[in-house]
mmCIF file of C-alpha atoms in Angstrom:
data_model
loop_
_atom_site.group_PDB
_atom_site.id
_atom_site.type_symbol
_atom_site.label_atom_id
_atom_site.label_comp_id
_atom_site.label_asym_id
_atom_site.label_seq_id
_atom_site.Cartn_x
_atom_site.Cartn_y
_atom_site.Cartn_z
ATOM 1 C CA MET A 289 -0.465 -0.521 0.678
ATOM 2 C CA THR A 290 2.657 2.327 0.893
ATOM 3 C CA ASP A 291 4.128 1.654 -2.770
ATOM 4 C CA PHE A 292 1.234 2.380 -4.109
ATOM 5 C CA ASP A 293 1.363 5.467 -2.722
ATOM 6 C CA ALA A 294 4.389 6.912 -3.153
ATOM 7 C CA ARG A 295 3.622 6.140 -7.299
ATOM 8 C CA ILE A 296 0.090 7.572 -6.426
ATOM 9 C CA LYS A 297 2.277 11.190 -4.983
ATOM 10 C CA ALA A 298 4.931 10.364 -8.110
ATOM 11 C CA ALA A 299 2.168 11.073 -10.753
ATOM 12 C CA THR A 300 0.251 13.696 -9.130
ATOM 13 C CA GLU A 301 3.911 15.934 -9.355
ATOM 14 C CA GLN A 302 4.277 14.656 -12.974
ATOM 15 C CA VAL A 303 1.231 15.992 -13.808
ATOM 16 C CA ALA A 304 1.780 19.344 -11.993
ATOM 17 C CA GLN A 305 4.933 19.414 -13.886
ATOM 18 C CA LEU A 306 3.834 18.520 -17.168
ATOM 19 C CA LYS A 307 0.461 21.308 -16.659
ATOM 20 C CA GLN A 308 3.090 23.783 -15.985
ATOM 21 C CA GLN A 309 5.666 23.305 -19.362
ATOM 22 C CA ILE A 310 1.869 23.371 -21.461
ATOM 23 C CA ASP A 311 1.251 26.459 -19.511
ATOM 24 C CA GLU A 312 3.902 28.538 -19.719
ATOM 25 C CA VAL A 313 4.846 27.465 -23.798
ATOM 26 C CA LYS A 314 0.626 28.669 -24.225
ATOM 27 C CA ALA A 315 1.774 32.071 -22.484
ATOM 28 C CA SER A 316 4.842 32.419 -24.555
ATOM 29 C CA LYS A 317 3.102 31.997 -27.101
ATOM 30 C CA LYS A 318 0.372 34.519 -26.003
ATOM 31 C CA ASN A 319 3.130 37.906 -26.807
ATOM 32 C CA ALA A 320 -0.331 40.205 -28.322
ATOM 33 C CA SER A 321 -3.336 40.695 -28.405
ATOM 34 C CA ILE A 322 -5.407 41.224 -31.589
ATOM 35 C CA THR A 323 -5.842 44.713 -30.827
ATOM 36 C CA ASP A 324 -1.543 45.310 -30.824
ATOM 37 C CA VAL A 325 -1.394 43.897 -33.520
ATOM 38 C CA VAL A 326 -4.070 45.580 -36.272
ATOM 39 C CA GLY A 327 -2.777 48.458 -34.361
ATOM 40 C CA GLU A 328 0.434 47.389 -35.905
ATOM 41 C CA SER A 329 -0.960 46.983 -39.566
ATOM 42 C CA GLY A 330 -1.612 50.300 -39.831
ATOM 43 C CA GLU A 331 -5.205 51.844 -39.692
ATOM 44 C CA ILE A 332 -8.645 49.842 -41.092
ATOM 45 C CA LYS A 333 -11.608 51.072 -42.333
ATOM 46 C CA THR A 334 -14.789 51.551 -39.616
ATOM 47 C CA ILE A 335 -17.725 49.925 -39.276
ATOM 48 C CA ARG A 336 -19.952 52.812 -40.912
ATOM 49 C CA LYS A 337 -22.328 54.330 -37.915
ATOM 50 C CA PRO A 338 -24.903 54.107 -37.729
ATOM 51 C CA PRO A 339 -25.471 50.962 -38.827
ATOM 52 C CA SER A 340 -27.985 49.932 -41.672
ATOM 53 C CA THR A 341 -28.729 47.080 -39.825
ATOM 54 C CA LYS A 342 -32.483 47.117 -39.623
ATOM 55 C CA LEU A 343 -35.979 44.993 -37.963
ATOM 56 C CA ARG A 344 -36.723 43.545 -41.681
ATOM 57 C CA ARG A 345 -39.108 40.896 -41.097
ATOM 58 C CA THR A 346 -41.022 39.452 -37.527
ATOM 59 C CA LEU A 347 -41.703 35.634 -37.510
ATOM 60 C CA LYS A 348 -45.258 35.859 -34.869
ATOM 61 C CA GLY A 349 -46.686 31.886 -34.639
ATOM 62 C CA HIS A 350 -45.248 30.462 -31.024
ATOM 63 C CA PHE A 351 -47.133 30.728 -28.076
ATOM 64 C CA GLY A 352 -44.476 30.152 -25.467
ATOM 65 C CA LYS A 353 -41.443 30.876 -24.894
ATOM 66 C CA VAL A 354 -38.890 30.317 -28.007
ATOM 67 C CA TYR A 355 -35.340 28.663 -26.836
ATOM 68 C CA ALA A 356 -33.129 27.584 -30.727
ATOM 69 C CA MET A 357 -33.252 28.831 -34.008
ATOM 70 C CA HIS A 358 -31.657 27.510 -37.422
ATOM 71 C CA TRP A 359 -31.178 28.577 -40.551
ATOM 72 C CA SER A 360 -30.959 26.095 -43.516
ATOM 73 C CA GLY A 361 -28.180 26.055 -46.019
ATOM 74 C CA ASP A 362 -30.659 27.704 -48.343
ATOM 75 C CA SER A 363 -30.494 30.552 -46.050
ATOM 76 C CA GLN A 364 -34.214 30.920 -46.943
ATOM 77 C CA GLN A 365 -35.634 29.065 -44.401
ATOM 78 C CA LEU A 366 -35.083 28.399 -40.751
ATOM 79 C CA VAL A 367 -36.182 26.197 -37.551
ATOM 80 C CA SER A 368 -36.840 27.171 -34.700
ATOM 81 C CA ALA A 369 -38.620 25.452 -31.221
ATOM 82 C CA SER A 370 -41.336 26.775 -28.278
ATOM 83 C CA GLN A 371 -41.839 25.539 -25.012
ATOM 84 C CA ASP A 372 -45.848 25.374 -26.887
ATOM 85 C CA GLY A 373 -44.716 22.065 -28.224
ATOM 86 C CA LYS A 374 -44.236 23.047 -31.714
ATOM 87 C CA LEU A 375 -40.700 22.678 -33.737
ATOM 88 C CA ILE A 376 -42.188 25.846 -37.280
ATOM 89 C CA ILE A 377 -40.544 26.045 -40.501
ATOM 90 C CA TRP A 378 -40.359 29.200 -41.699
ATOM 91 C CA ASN A 379 -40.032 30.863 -44.910
ATOM 92 C CA ALA A 380 -37.752 33.752 -43.590
ATOM 93 C CA GLN A 381 -38.542 36.429 -46.545
ATOM 94 C CA THR A 382 -42.160 36.060 -46.720
ATOM 95 C CA THR A 383 -43.027 34.891 -43.101
ATOM 96 C CA ASN A 384 -44.948 31.760 -43.723
ATOM 97 C CA LYS A 385 -45.066 28.594 -42.049
ATOM 98 C CA ALA A 386 -44.101 25.851 -44.090
ATOM 99 C CA GLN A 387 -44.743 23.681 -41.114
ATOM 100 C CA ALA A 388 -45.693 23.137 -38.012
ATOM 101 C CA ILE A 389 -43.870 19.714 -35.816
ATOM 102 C CA PRO A 390 -46.120 19.323 -32.749
ATOM 103 C CA LEU A 391 -43.572 17.835 -30.180
ATOM 104 C CA ARG A 392 -43.995 15.230 -27.903
ATOM 105 C CA SER A 393 -42.415 16.834 -24.884
ATOM 106 C CA SER A 394 -43.013 19.959 -24.771
ATOM 107 C CA TRP A 395 -40.439 21.128 -22.618
ATOM 108 C CA VAL A 396 -37.428 21.260 -26.164
ATOM 109 C CA MET A 397 -33.772 23.289 -26.173
ATOM 110 C CA ALA A 398 -32.161 23.303 -28.955
ATOM 111 C CA CYS A 399 -32.802 22.724 -32.334
ATOM 112 C CA ALA A 400 -31.297 22.128 -36.303
ATOM 113 C CA PHE A 401 -31.340 22.047 -39.626
ATOM 114 C CA GLU A 402 -30.220 19.602 -41.922
ATOM 115 C CA GLN A 403 -27.342 21.354 -44.077
ATOM 116 C CA SER A 404 -27.266 20.101 -47.578
ATOM 117 C CA SER A 405 -30.068 19.261 -48.099
ATOM 118 C CA GLY A 406 -32.376 20.952 -46.067
ATOM 119 C CA GLY A 407 -34.328 17.537 -46.206
ATOM 120 C CA MET A 408 -33.876 16.902 -42.121
ATOM 121 C CA VAL A 409 -34.567 19.175 -38.765
ATOM 122 C CA ALA A 410 -33.828 17.607 -35.483
ATOM 123 C CA CYS A 411 -34.566 18.508 -31.826
ATOM 124 C CA GLY A 412 -34.102 17.617 -27.908
ATOM 125 C CA GLY A 413 -34.186 19.182 -24.385
ATOM 126 C CA LEU A 414 -35.629 17.646 -21.514
ATOM 127 C CA ASP A 415 -36.594 14.248 -22.773
ATOM 128 C CA ASN A 416 -32.921 13.177 -23.317
ATOM 129 C CA LEU A 417 -33.617 12.804 -26.856
ATOM 130 C CA CYS A 418 -32.766 13.677 -30.768
ATOM 131 C CA SER A 419 -35.484 13.548 -32.735
ATOM 132 C CA ILE A 420 -35.163 13.210 -36.215
ATOM 133 C CA TYR A 421 -37.723 14.877 -38.872
ATOM 134 C CA SER A 422 -38.259 14.324 -41.774
ATOM 135 C CA LEU A 423 -39.088 17.186 -44.006
ATOM 136 C CA GLN A 424 -40.788 16.167 -47.056
ATOM 137 C CA PRO A 425 -42.742 18.810 -49.779
ATOM 138 C CA GLY A 426 -46.503 19.109 -49.375
ATOM 139 C CA THR A 427 -47.288 16.565 -46.888
ATOM 140 C CA GLN A 428 -46.987 17.711 -43.343
ATOM 141 C CA THR A 429 -44.202 16.118 -40.798
ATOM 142 C CA VAL A 430 -45.847 14.307 -38.022
ATOM 143 C CA ARG A 431 -44.220 11.858 -36.694
ATOM 144 C CA ALA A 432 -39.300 11.710 -35.899
ATOM 145 C CA THR A 433 -38.190 9.271 -38.101
ATOM 146 C CA LYS A 434 -35.903 8.212 -35.254
ATOM 147 C CA GLU A 435 -35.440 10.042 -32.110
ATOM 148 C CA LEU A 436 -31.732 8.502 -30.686
ATOM 149 C CA ALA A 437 -31.119 8.112 -27.026
ATOM 150 C CA ALA A 438 -28.057 7.378 -25.046
ATOM 151 C CA HIS A 439 -27.826 10.811 -23.188
ATOM 152 C CA ASP A 440 -28.372 10.810 -19.728
ATOM 153 C CA GLY A 441 -29.814 13.671 -19.544
ATOM 154 C CA TYR A 442 -31.377 17.220 -20.863
ATOM 155 C CA LEU A 443 -30.434 17.965 -24.703
ATOM 156 C CA SER A 444 -29.131 21.352 -24.818
ATOM 157 C CA CYS A 445 -27.750 21.717 -28.163
ATOM 158 C CA CYS A 446 -27.474 19.740 -32.018
ATOM 159 C CA ARG A 447 -26.084 20.458 -35.310
ATOM 160 C CA PHE A 448 -26.479 18.075 -37.939
ATOM 161 C CA VAL A 449 -22.504 17.762 -39.197
ATOM 162 C CA ASP A 450 -23.766 16.181 -42.647
ATOM 163 C CA GLU A 451 -26.412 14.562 -43.480
ATOM 164 C CA THR A 452 -26.434 11.041 -42.343
ATOM 165 C CA HIS A 453 -24.898 12.462 -38.816
ATOM 166 C CA ILE A 454 -25.351 14.478 -35.786
ATOM 167 C CA ALA A 455 -24.007 15.907 -33.201
ATOM 168 C CA THR A 456 -25.843 16.764 -29.167
ATOM 169 C CA SER A 457 -24.582 18.083 -26.435
ATOM 170 C CA SER A 458 -26.384 17.666 -23.129
ATOM 171 C CA GLY A 459 -26.948 18.008 -19.253
ATOM 172 C CA ASP A 460 -24.453 14.004 -18.462
ATOM 173 C CA SER A 461 -21.311 16.131 -19.940
ATOM 174 C CA THR A 462 -20.736 14.603 -22.668
ATOM 175 C CA CYS A 463 -21.634 14.902 -26.617
ATOM 176 C CA ILE A 464 -21.758 12.733 -28.691
ATOM 177 C CA TYR A 465 -21.923 11.826 -32.438
ATOM 178 C CA TRP A 466 -25.151 9.810 -33.774
ATOM 179 C CA ASP A 467 -25.188 8.045 -37.614
ATOM 180 C CA VAL A 468 -28.948 8.575 -37.754
ATOM 181 C CA GLU A 469 -29.241 5.769 -40.417
ATOM 182 C CA SER A 470 -28.805 3.239 -37.482
ATOM 183 C CA GLY A 471 -29.465 5.517 -34.412
ATOM 184 C CA GLU A 472 -25.863 4.766 -32.965
ATOM 185 C CA VAL A 473 -24.011 6.538 -30.976
ATOM 186 C CA VAL A 474 -20.404 6.002 -33.366
ATOM 187 C CA THR A 475 -18.786 8.484 -31.164
ATOM 188 C CA THR A 476 -19.337 9.526 -27.070
ATOM 189 C CA PHE A 477 -17.080 13.180 -25.515
ATOM 190 C CA SER A 478 -16.539 12.783 -22.484
ATOM 191 C CA ASP A 479 -13.380 14.670 -20.868
ATOM 192 C CA HIS A 480 -15.600 18.239 -19.622
ATOM 193 C CA ARG A 481 -17.009 18.416 -15.668
ATOM 194 C CA GLY A 482 -20.350 19.675 -16.088
ATOM 195 C CA ASP A 483 -23.565 20.504 -18.569
ATOM 196 C CA VAL A 484 -22.339 20.632 -22.245
ATOM 197 C CA MET A 485 -24.617 23.992 -22.378
ATOM 198 C CA SER A 486 -23.626 23.793 -26.598
ATOM 199 C CA LEU A 487 -21.781 23.189 -29.585
ATOM 200 C CA ALA A 488 -20.594 23.167 -33.396
ATOM 201 C CA VAL A 489 -19.638 21.950 -35.957
ATOM 202 C CA SER A 490 -16.487 22.870 -38.313
ATOM 203 C CA PRO A 491 -17.494 25.373 -41.227
ATOM 204 C CA LYS A 492 -13.574 23.713 -43.456
ATOM 205 C CA ASP A 493 -13.099 20.474 -41.091
ATOM 206 C CA LYS A 494 -16.106 18.354 -40.682
ATOM 207 C CA ASN A 495 -14.408 16.637 -38.237
ATOM 208 C CA ILE A 496 -14.019 19.443 -35.520
ATOM 209 C CA LEU A 497 -16.114 19.795 -33.293
ATOM 210 C CA ILE A 498 -16.477 22.926 -30.542
ATOM 211 C CA SER A 499 -18.453 21.982 -27.751
ATOM 212 C CA GLY A 500 -18.667 25.701 -24.189
ATOM 213 C CA SER A 501 -19.679 24.367 -20.630
ATOM 214 C CA VAL A 502 -21.306 24.785 -17.463
ATOM 215 C CA ASP A 503 -17.481 23.898 -16.341
ATOM 216 C CA ALA A 504 -16.735 27.090 -17.668
ATOM 217 C CA THR A 505 -13.867 25.759 -20.540
ATOM 218 C CA ALA A 506 -14.145 25.559 -24.125
ATOM 219 C CA LYS A 507 -13.482 22.002 -25.506
ATOM 220 C CA VAL A 508 -12.225 21.240 -29.545
ATOM 221 C CA TRP A 509 -12.381 17.581 -30.303
ATOM 222 C CA ASP A 510 -11.441 15.490 -33.675
ATOM 223 C CA ILE A 511 -14.069 12.858 -34.605
ATOM 224 C CA ARG A 512 -11.316 10.427 -36.316
ATOM 225 C CA THR A 513 -9.728 10.641 -32.646
ATOM 226 C CA GLY A 514 -12.422 11.033 -30.333
ATOM 227 C CA SER A 515 -10.734 12.705 -28.080
ATOM 228 C CA CYS A 516 -10.555 16.270 -26.830
ATOM 229 C CA VAL A 517 -7.399 17.945 -29.327
ATOM 230 C CA GLN A 518 -7.138 21.412 -27.232
ATOM 231 C CA THR A 519 -9.071 23.094 -23.722
ATOM 232 C CA HIS A 520 -9.509 27.289 -23.858
ATOM 233 C CA VAL A 521 -9.840 28.856 -20.017
ATOM 234 C CA GLY A 522 -10.759 32.380 -19.419
ATOM 235 C CA HIS A 523 -13.781 32.378 -17.749
ATOM 236 C CA GLU A 524 -15.367 32.921 -15.023
ATOM 237 C CA SER A 525 -18.652 31.415 -15.072
ATOM 238 C CA ASP A 526 -20.481 28.949 -17.654
ATOM 239 C CA ILE A 527 -20.458 29.010 -21.308
ATOM 240 C CA ASN A 528 -23.476 29.322 -22.962
ATOM 241 C CA SER A 529 -22.853 29.353 -26.588
ATOM 242 C CA VAL A 530 -20.104 28.786 -28.804
ATOM 243 C CA SER A 531 -19.629 29.774 -32.484
ATOM 244 C CA PHE A 532 -16.685 29.210 -35.030
ATOM 245 C CA PHE A 533 -14.886 31.887 -36.960
ATOM 246 C CA PRO A 534 -15.715 31.780 -40.359
ATOM 247 C CA ASP A 535 -12.243 30.511 -41.592
ATOM 248 C CA GLY A 536 -12.624 27.339 -38.802
ATOM 249 C CA GLN A 537 -9.441 28.185 -37.070
ATOM 250 C CA ALA A 538 -10.442 30.067 -34.329
ATOM 251 C CA LEU A 539 -13.958 29.878 -31.963
ATOM 252 C CA ALA A 540 -15.733 32.593 -29.784
ATOM 253 C CA THR A 541 -18.124 31.657 -26.097
ATOM 254 C CA GLY A 542 -20.498 34.369 -24.382
ATOM 255 C CA SER A 543 -20.434 33.599 -20.638
ATOM 256 C CA ASP A 544 -22.549 33.461 -17.209
ATOM 257 C CA ASP A 545 -19.722 35.820 -16.990
ATOM 258 C CA SER A 546 -20.917 38.956 -18.883
ATOM 259 C CA THR A 547 -18.525 38.976 -21.282
ATOM 260 C CA CYS A 548 -17.849 36.640 -25.052
ATOM 261 C CA ARG A 549 -14.191 35.666 -25.417
ATOM 262 C CA MET A 550 -11.813 34.366 -28.236
ATOM 263 C CA PHE A 551 -10.353 31.809 -28.737
ATOM 264 C CA ASP A 552 -6.899 31.784 -32.239
ATOM 265 C CA MET A 553 -6.642 27.403 -32.090
ATOM 266 C CA ARG A 554 -4.064 28.045 -33.748
ATOM 267 C CA SER A 555 -1.872 30.468 -31.055
ATOM 268 C CA TYR A 556 -3.732 27.772 -28.290
ATOM 269 C CA GLY A 557 -4.559 31.247 -26.832
ATOM 270 C CA GLU A 558 -7.181 34.235 -26.043
ATOM 271 C CA ILE A 559 -7.130 37.329 -28.461
ATOM 272 C CA ASN A 560 -9.864 39.725 -27.853
ATOM 273 C CA THR A 561 -12.466 39.441 -24.980
ATOM 274 C CA PHE A 562 -15.566 41.534 -25.851
ATOM 275 C CA GLY A 563 -17.376 42.674 -22.247
ATOM 276 C CA HIS A 564 -18.124 46.758 -20.455
ATOM 277 C CA ASP A 565 -18.391 47.261 -17.158
ATOM 278 C CA LYS A 566 -21.678 48.588 -17.905
ATOM 279 C CA ILE A 567 -23.808 44.542 -18.985
ATOM 280 C CA LEU A 568 -23.247 42.874 -15.763
ATOM 281 C CA CYS A 569 -26.581 40.014 -17.506
ATOM 282 C CA GLY A 570 -25.458 36.992 -18.726
ATOM 283 C CA ILE A 571 -25.117 35.893 -22.717
ATOM 284 C CA THR A 572 -27.491 33.616 -23.724
ATOM 285 C CA SER A 573 -26.205 32.920 -27.266
ATOM 286 C CA VAL A 574 -22.767 34.662 -29.855
ATOM 287 C CA ALA A 575 -22.398 34.109 -34.016
ATOM 288 C CA TYR A 576 -19.815 35.481 -36.650
ATOM 289 C CA SER A 577 -21.191 37.485 -39.580
ATOM 290 C CA LYS A 578 -20.060 36.428 -42.703
ATOM 291 C CA SER A 579 -16.777 38.188 -42.639
ATOM 292 C CA GLY A 580 -16.297 37.310 -39.120
ATOM 293 C CA ARG A 581 -15.915 40.734 -38.609
ATOM 294 C CA LEU A 582 -18.748 41.034 -36.353
ATOM 295 C CA LEU A 583 -19.298 38.931 -33.477
ATOM 296 C CA PHE A 584 -23.577 39.076 -32.464
ATOM 297 C CA ALA A 585 -24.409 38.712 -28.592
ATOM 298 C CA GLY A 586 -27.936 38.088 -26.739
ATOM 299 C CA TYR A 587 -28.068 39.307 -23.672
ATOM 300 C CA ASP A 588 -30.775 37.781 -20.402
ATOM 301 C CA ASP A 589 -31.503 41.571 -20.284
ATOM 302 C CA PHE A 590 -34.054 41.628 -23.388
ATOM 303 C CA ASN A 591 -30.455 42.668 -26.351
ATOM 304 C CA ALA A 592 -28.521 41.875 -28.482
ATOM 305 C CA TYR A 593 -24.974 43.467 -29.361
ATOM 306 C CA ALA A 594 -22.742 44.150 -32.068
ATOM 307 C CA TRP A 595 -19.161 43.486 -31.235
ATOM 308 C CA ASP A 596 -16.019 44.090 -33.242
ATOM 309 C CA THR A 597 -14.010 41.478 -33.453
ATOM 310 C CA LEU A 598 -10.918 43.368 -34.812
ATOM 311 C CA GLY A 599 -11.814 46.141 -31.735
ATOM 312 C CA ASP A 600 -10.739 46.053 -27.981
ATOM 313 C CA GLY A 601 -13.459 44.940 -26.247
ATOM 314 C CA GLU A 602 -14.844 47.368 -24.189
ATOM 315 C CA THR A 603 -17.406 49.619 -26.522
ATOM 316 C CA HIS A 604 -19.633 47.620 -29.544
ATOM 317 C CA ALA A 605 -20.301 48.039 -32.763
ATOM 318 C CA PHE A 606 -23.964 48.917 -32.525
ATOM 319 C CA GLN A 607 -26.910 48.402 -30.894
ATOM 320 C CA LEU A 608 -30.052 46.648 -31.785
ATOM 321 C CA PRO A 609 -32.496 49.038 -31.536
ATOM 322 C CA ASN A 610 -35.324 47.415 -28.963
ATOM 323 C CA PRO A 611 -35.464 43.606 -29.761
ATOM 324 C CA HIS A 612 -37.331 42.406 -27.377
ATOM 325 C CA GLU A 613 -39.183 42.570 -24.690
ATOM 326 C CA ASN A 614 -37.651 39.755 -22.717
ATOM 327 C CA LYS A 615 -34.856 37.170 -22.559
ATOM 328 C CA ILE A 616 -33.105 36.740 -25.852
ATOM 329 C CA SER A 617 -32.182 32.829 -25.772
ATOM 330 C CA CYS A 618 -30.799 32.432 -29.328
ATOM 331 C CA LEU A 619 -29.447 33.871 -31.956
ATOM 332 C CA GLY A 620 -28.210 33.246 -35.492
ATOM 333 C CA VAL A 621 -26.549 34.847 -38.502
ATOM 334 C CA ASN A 622 -27.385 32.889 -41.788
ATOM 335 C CA PRO A 623 -25.185 31.189 -44.116
ATOM 336 C CA SER A 624 -24.732 33.857 -46.914
ATOM 337 C CA GLY A 625 -24.949 36.150 -44.569
ATOM 338 C CA THR A 626 -27.165 38.449 -44.875
ATOM 339 C CA ALA A 627 -29.457 38.197 -42.485
ATOM 340 C CA LEU A 628 -29.417 38.104 -38.614
ATOM 341 C CA CYS A 629 -31.713 35.739 -36.609
ATOM 342 C CA THR A 630 -33.146 36.672 -33.246
ATOM 343 C CA GLY A 631 -35.301 34.457 -30.715
ATOM 344 C CA SER A 632 -36.381 35.786 -27.872
ATOM 345 C CA TRP A 633 -38.603 34.566 -24.246
ATOM 346 C CA ASP A 634 -41.353 37.423 -26.151
ATOM 347 C CA THR A 635 -42.030 34.454 -28.202
ATOM 348 C CA LEU A 636 -40.989 36.368 -31.511
ATOM 349 C CA LEU A 637 -38.154 35.949 -33.956
ATOM 350 C CA LYS A 638 -37.612 39.119 -35.369
ATOM 351 C CA ILE A 639 -35.301 39.428 -38.912
ATOM 352 C CA TRP A 640 -32.726 41.954 -38.913
ATOM 353 C CA ALA A 641 -30.931 42.456 -41.865
#
């Protein structure tokens, strides 16, 4: 037993030394912020003020809090999930409802649109299931074609990786990569130490996922190896949302500590923090503009701000004018980069452009 204790002590000391070496390497690479680099490269084009971003459409139809939304790959349609027990497919231009899908459980927290063909949507929530629905033109979808069951906690987020695979995150501290056809678990990612609240698929490499958790870390996962390849720290509270930079080399996080942070995967470090002393509430959702110059964030205090990713992080570029009358629960920029959608507990979704 004494020998065993000594081995444990030696291993613990070795882990501490390795961790210190890693921290030293990361600190040596963190020699400048993005603001410093931008300042050295000369004057950059300022964002037009006041911006021309205005409310263009209001989507009315839900009778409960809107919890999630996701654009389709064609940038015309979007899906929204509400605690009225409905999943609604909208035409964002005409504001018409293409379909209203009744859910078995009204406690829905996440939804996703398949991006390549737009033939499937998914949702999940407190039922611990990821339900997949096939969308057939001209017919009303009423029953899930697949129900993926393996999580031991609520489903917080889901995203299609391609037409045959989907990734989910859960309150059981794991993310799962699924085969949609068979309904089987392909890989389980379990390095987080708290509820996983959000995930995103890389726009450039479908083998890379990111996730954010209440353990205040964002992790980068490689589907091919099934392992965590990076862990980004810095937040002081739960991370509620994560989003990939358009080039797939950086990521943004939104947290209950009232800040958004930007991490670069190549330098393995934080390169900017977006927050202000007067903003005291948590952030529910984040999304980049198509160019990556703007980072949109939805807040608990009913507001949505756009941050200049090349700025000092202390002054927002602009604020959406009177966006909602309750907490903004979700937002997203469409793939074409022409519109922003915000969803709220006030039952409405709004399109800004």
